JSON list of C-alpha atoms in Angstrom, two decimals:
[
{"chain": "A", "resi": 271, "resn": "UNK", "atom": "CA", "xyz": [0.00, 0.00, 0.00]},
{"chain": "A", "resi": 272, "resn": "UNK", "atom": "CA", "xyz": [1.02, 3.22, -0.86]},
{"chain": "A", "resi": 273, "resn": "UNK", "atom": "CA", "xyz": [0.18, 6.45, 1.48]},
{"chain": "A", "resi": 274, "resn": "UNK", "atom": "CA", "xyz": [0.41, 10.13, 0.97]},
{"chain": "A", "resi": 275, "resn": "UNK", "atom": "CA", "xyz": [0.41, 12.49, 3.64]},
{"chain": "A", "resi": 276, "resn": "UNK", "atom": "CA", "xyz": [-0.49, 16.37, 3.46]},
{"chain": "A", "resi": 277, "resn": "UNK", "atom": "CA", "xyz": [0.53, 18.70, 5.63]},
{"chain": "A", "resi": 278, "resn": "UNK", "atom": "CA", "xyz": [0.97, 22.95, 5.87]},
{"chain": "A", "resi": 279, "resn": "UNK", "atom": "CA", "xyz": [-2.43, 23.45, 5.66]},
{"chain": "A", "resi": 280, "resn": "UNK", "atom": "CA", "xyz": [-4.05, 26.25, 8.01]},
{"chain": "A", "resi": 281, "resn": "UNK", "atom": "CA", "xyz": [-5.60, 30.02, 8.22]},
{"chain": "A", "resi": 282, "resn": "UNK", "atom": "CA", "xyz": [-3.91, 32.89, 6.78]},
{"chain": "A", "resi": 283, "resn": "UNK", "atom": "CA", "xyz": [-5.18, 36.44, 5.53]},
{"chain": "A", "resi": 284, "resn": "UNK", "atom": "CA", "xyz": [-5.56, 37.31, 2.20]},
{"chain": "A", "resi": 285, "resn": "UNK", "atom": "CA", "xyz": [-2.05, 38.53, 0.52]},
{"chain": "A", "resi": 286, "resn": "UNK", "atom": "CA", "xyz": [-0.60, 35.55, 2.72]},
{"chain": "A", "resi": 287, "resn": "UNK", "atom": "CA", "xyz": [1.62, 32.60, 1.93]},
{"chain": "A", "resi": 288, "resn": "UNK", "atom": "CA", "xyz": [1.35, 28.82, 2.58]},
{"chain": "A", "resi": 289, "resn": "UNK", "atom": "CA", "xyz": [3.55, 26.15, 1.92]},
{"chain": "A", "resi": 290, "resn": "UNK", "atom": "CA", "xyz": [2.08, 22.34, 1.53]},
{"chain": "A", "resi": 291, "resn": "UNK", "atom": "CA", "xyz": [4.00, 19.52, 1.58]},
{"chain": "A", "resi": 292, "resn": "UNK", "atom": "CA", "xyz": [3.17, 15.84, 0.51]},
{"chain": "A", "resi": 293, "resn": "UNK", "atom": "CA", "xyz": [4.99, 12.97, 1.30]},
{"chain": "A", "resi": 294, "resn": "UNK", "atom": "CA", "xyz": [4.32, 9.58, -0.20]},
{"chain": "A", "resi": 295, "resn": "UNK", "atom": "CA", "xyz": [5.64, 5.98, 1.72]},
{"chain": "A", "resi": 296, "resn": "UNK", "atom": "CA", "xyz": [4.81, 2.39, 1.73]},
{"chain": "A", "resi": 297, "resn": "UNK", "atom": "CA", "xyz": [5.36, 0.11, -1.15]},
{"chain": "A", "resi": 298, "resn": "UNK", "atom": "CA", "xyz": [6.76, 2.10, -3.83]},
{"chain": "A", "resi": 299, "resn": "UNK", "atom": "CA", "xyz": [8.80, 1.05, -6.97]},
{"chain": "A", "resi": 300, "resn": "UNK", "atom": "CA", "xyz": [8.53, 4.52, -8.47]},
{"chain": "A", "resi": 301, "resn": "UNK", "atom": "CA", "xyz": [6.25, 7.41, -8.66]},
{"chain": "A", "resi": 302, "resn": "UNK", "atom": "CA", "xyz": [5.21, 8.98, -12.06]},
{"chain": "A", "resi": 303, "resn": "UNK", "atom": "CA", "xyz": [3.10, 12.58, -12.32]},
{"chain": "A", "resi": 304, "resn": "UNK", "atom": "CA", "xyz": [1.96, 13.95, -8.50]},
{"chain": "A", "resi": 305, "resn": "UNK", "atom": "CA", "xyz": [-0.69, 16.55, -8.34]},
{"chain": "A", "resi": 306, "resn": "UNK", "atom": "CA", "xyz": [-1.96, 18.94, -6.28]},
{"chain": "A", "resi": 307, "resn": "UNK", "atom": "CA", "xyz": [-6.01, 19.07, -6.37]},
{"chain": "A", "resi": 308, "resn": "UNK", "atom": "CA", "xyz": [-8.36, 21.10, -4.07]},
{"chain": "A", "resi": 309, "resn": "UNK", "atom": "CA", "xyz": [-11.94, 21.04, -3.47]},
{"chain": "A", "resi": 310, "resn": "UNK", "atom": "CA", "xyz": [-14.04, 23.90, -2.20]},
{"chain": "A", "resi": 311, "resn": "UNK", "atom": "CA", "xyz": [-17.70, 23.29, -0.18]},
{"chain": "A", "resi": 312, "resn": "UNK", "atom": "CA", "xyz": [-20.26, 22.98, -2.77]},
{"chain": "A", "resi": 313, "resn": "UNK", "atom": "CA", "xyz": [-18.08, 22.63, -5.51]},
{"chain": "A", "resi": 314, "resn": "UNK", "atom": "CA", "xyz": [-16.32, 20.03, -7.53]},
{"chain": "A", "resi": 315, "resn": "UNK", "atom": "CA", "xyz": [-12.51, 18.91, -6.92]},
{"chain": "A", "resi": 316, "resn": "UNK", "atom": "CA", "xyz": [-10.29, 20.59, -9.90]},
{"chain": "A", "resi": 317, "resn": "UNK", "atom": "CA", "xyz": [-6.42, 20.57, -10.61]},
{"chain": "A", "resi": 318, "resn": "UNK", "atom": "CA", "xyz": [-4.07, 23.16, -9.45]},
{"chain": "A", "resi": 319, "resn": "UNK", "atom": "CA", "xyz": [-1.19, 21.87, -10.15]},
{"chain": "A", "resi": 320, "resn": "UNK", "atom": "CA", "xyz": [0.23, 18.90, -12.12]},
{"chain": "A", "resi": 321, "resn": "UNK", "atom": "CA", "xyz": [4.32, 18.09, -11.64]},
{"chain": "A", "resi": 322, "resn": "UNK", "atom": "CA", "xyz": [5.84, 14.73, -14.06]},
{"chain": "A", "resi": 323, "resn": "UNK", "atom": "CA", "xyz": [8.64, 13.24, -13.48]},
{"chain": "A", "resi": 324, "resn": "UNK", "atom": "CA", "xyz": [10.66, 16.26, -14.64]},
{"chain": "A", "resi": 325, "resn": "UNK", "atom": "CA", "xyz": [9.92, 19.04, -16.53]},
{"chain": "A", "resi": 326, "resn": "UNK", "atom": "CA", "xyz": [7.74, 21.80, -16.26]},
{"chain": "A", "resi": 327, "resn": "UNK", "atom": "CA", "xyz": [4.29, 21.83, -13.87]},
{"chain": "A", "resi": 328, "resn": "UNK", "atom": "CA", "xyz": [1.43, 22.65, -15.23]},
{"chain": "A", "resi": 329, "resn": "UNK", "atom": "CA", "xyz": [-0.91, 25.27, -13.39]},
{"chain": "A", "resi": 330, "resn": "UNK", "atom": "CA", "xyz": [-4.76, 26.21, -13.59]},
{"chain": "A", "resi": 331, "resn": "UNK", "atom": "CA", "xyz": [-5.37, 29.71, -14.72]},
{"chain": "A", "resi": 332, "resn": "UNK", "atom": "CA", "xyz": [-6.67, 30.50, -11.55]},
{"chain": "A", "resi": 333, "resn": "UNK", "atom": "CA", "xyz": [-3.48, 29.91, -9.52]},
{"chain": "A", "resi": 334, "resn": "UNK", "atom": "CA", "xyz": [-0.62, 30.66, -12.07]},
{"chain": "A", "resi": 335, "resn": "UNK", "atom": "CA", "xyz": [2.20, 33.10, -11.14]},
{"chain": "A", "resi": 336, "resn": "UNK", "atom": "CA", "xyz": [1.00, 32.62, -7.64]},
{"chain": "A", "resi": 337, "resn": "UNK", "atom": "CA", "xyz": [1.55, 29.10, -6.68]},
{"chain": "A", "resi": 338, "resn": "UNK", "atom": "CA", "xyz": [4.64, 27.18, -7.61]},
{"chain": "A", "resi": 339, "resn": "UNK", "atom": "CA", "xyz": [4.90, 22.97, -7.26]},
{"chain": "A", "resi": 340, "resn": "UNK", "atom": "CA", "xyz": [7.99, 21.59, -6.87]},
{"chain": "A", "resi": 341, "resn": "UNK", "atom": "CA", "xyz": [9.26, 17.89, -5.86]},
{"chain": "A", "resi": 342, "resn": "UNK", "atom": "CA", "xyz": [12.06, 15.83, -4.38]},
{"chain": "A", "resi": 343, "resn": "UNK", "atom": "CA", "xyz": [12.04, 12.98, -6.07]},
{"chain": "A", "resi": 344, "resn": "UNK", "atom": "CA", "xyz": [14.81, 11.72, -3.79]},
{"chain": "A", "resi": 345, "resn": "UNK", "atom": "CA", "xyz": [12.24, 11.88, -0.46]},
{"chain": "A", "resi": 346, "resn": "UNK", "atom": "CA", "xyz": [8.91, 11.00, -2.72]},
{"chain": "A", "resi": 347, "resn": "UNK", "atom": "CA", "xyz": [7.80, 14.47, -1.47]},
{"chain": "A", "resi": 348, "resn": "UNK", "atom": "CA", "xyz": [5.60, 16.87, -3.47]},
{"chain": "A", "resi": 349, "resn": "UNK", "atom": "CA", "xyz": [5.53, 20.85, -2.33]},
{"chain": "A", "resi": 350, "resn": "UNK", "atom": "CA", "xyz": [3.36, 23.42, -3.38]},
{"chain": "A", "resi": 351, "resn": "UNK", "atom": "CA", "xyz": [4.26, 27.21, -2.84]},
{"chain": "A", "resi": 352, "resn": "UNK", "atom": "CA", "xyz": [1.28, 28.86, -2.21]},
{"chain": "A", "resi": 353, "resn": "UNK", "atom": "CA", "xyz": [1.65, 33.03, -2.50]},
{"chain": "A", "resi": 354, "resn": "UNK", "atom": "CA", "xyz": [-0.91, 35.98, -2.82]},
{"chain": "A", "resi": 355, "resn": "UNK", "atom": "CA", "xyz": [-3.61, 34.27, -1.38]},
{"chain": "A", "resi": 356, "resn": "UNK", "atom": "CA", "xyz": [-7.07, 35.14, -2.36]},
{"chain": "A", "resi": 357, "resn": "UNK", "atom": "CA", "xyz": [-10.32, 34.22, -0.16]},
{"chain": "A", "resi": 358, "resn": "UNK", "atom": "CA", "xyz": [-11.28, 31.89, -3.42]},
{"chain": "A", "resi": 359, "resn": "UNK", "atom": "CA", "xyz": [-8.34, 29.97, -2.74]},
{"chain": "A", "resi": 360, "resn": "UNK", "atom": "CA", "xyz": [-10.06, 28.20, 0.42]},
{"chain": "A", "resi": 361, "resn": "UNK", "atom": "CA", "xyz": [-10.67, 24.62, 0.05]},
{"chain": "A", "resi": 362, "resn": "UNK", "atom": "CA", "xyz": [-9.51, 21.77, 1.38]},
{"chain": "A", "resi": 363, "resn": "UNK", "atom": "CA", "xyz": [-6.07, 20.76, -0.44]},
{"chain": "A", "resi": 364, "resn": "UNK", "atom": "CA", "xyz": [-5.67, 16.81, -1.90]},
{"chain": "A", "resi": 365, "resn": "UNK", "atom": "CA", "xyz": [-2.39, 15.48, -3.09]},
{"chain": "A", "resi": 366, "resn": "UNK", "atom": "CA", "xyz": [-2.46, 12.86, -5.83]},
{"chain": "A", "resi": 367, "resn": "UNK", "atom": "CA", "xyz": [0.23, 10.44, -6.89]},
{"chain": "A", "resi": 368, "resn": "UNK", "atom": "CA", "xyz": [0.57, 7.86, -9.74]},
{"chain": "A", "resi": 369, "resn": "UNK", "atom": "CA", "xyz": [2.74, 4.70, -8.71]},
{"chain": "A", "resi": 370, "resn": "UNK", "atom": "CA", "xyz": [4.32, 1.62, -9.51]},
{"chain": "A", "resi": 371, "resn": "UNK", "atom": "CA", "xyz": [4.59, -0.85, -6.12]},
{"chain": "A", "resi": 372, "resn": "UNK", "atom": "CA", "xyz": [6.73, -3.13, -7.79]},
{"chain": "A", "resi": 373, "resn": "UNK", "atom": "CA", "xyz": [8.85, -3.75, -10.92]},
{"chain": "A", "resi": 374, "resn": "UNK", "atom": "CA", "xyz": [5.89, -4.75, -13.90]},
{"chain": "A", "resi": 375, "resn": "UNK", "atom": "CA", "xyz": [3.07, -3.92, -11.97]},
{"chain": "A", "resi": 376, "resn": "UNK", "atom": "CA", "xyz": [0.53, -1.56, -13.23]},
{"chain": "A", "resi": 377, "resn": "UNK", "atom": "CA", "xyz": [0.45, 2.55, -12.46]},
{"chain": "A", "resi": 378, "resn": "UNK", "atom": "CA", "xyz": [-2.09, 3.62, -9.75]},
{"chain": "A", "resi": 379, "resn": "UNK", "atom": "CA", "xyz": [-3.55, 6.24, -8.20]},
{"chain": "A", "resi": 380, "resn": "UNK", "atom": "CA", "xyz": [-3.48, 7.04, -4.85]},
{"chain": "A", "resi": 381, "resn": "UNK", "atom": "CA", "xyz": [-4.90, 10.39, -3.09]},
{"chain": "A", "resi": 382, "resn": "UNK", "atom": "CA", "xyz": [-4.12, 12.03, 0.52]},
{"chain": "A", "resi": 383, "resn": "UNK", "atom": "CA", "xyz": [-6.57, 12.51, 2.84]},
{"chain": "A", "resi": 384, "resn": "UNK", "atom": "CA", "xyz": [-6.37, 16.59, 2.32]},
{"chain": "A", "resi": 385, "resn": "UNK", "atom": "CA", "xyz": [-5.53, 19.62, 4.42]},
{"chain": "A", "resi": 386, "resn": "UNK", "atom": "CA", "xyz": [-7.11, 22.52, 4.66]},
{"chain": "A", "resi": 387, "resn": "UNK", "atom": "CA", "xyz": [-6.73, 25.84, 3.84]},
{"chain": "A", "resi": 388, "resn": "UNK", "atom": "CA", "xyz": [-8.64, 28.86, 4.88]},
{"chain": "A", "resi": 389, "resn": "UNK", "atom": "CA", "xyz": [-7.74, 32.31, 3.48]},
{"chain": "A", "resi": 390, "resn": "UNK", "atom": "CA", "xyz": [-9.54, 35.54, 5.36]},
{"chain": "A", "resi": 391, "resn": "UNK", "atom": "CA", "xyz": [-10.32, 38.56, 3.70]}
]
């Protein structure tokens, strides 16, 4: 089994800064893209950040040139820079992962159980 854990999470005003992190453990052979989701009350879970193996992340309009994903592949950790904070940026905060357990075996999906973030105006 394969686990990811948020953390960073928490209240800050509006102009603020965050930092999440997003460590994945257990059985892992290797770990392909990671995400960073988030889902509002009332509203649907959407991307906000998408990070592959290398390369370049991919942002949603709504966040770009404010946020900034990074990862340490080394420590299977994910991190999302979070920076001008808007009110609109409250929901709670998933990270996703695609792995391999073992050698052959077939890419899945695993999720975090979220952390929170509440921005004040």
């Amino acid at each position: 089994q394969v686990q990811l854990v948020e953390s960073g999470g928490g209240l800050v005003q509006a102009g603020g800064s965050l930092r999440l992190s997003c460590a994945a453990s257990g059985s892992i052979f290797s770990i392909g893209a990671m995400g960073w989701y988030r889902q509002a009350p009332g509203k649907q879970r959407e991307l906000v950040a998408v990070m592959p193996i290398s390369g370049n992340s991919n942002y949603a309009d709504s966040v770009k040139g404010r946020f900034i994903s990074s990862r340490d592949n080394a420590k299977n950790t994910v991190y999302l820079q979070m920076n001008s904070l808007k009110p609109e940026d409250t929901a709670t905060y998933y990270c996703e992962a695609t792995v391999r357990e073992r050698r052959g075996s077939i890419w899945r999906d695993y999720w975090g159980r979220g952390t929170q973030v509440t921005v004040s105006s």
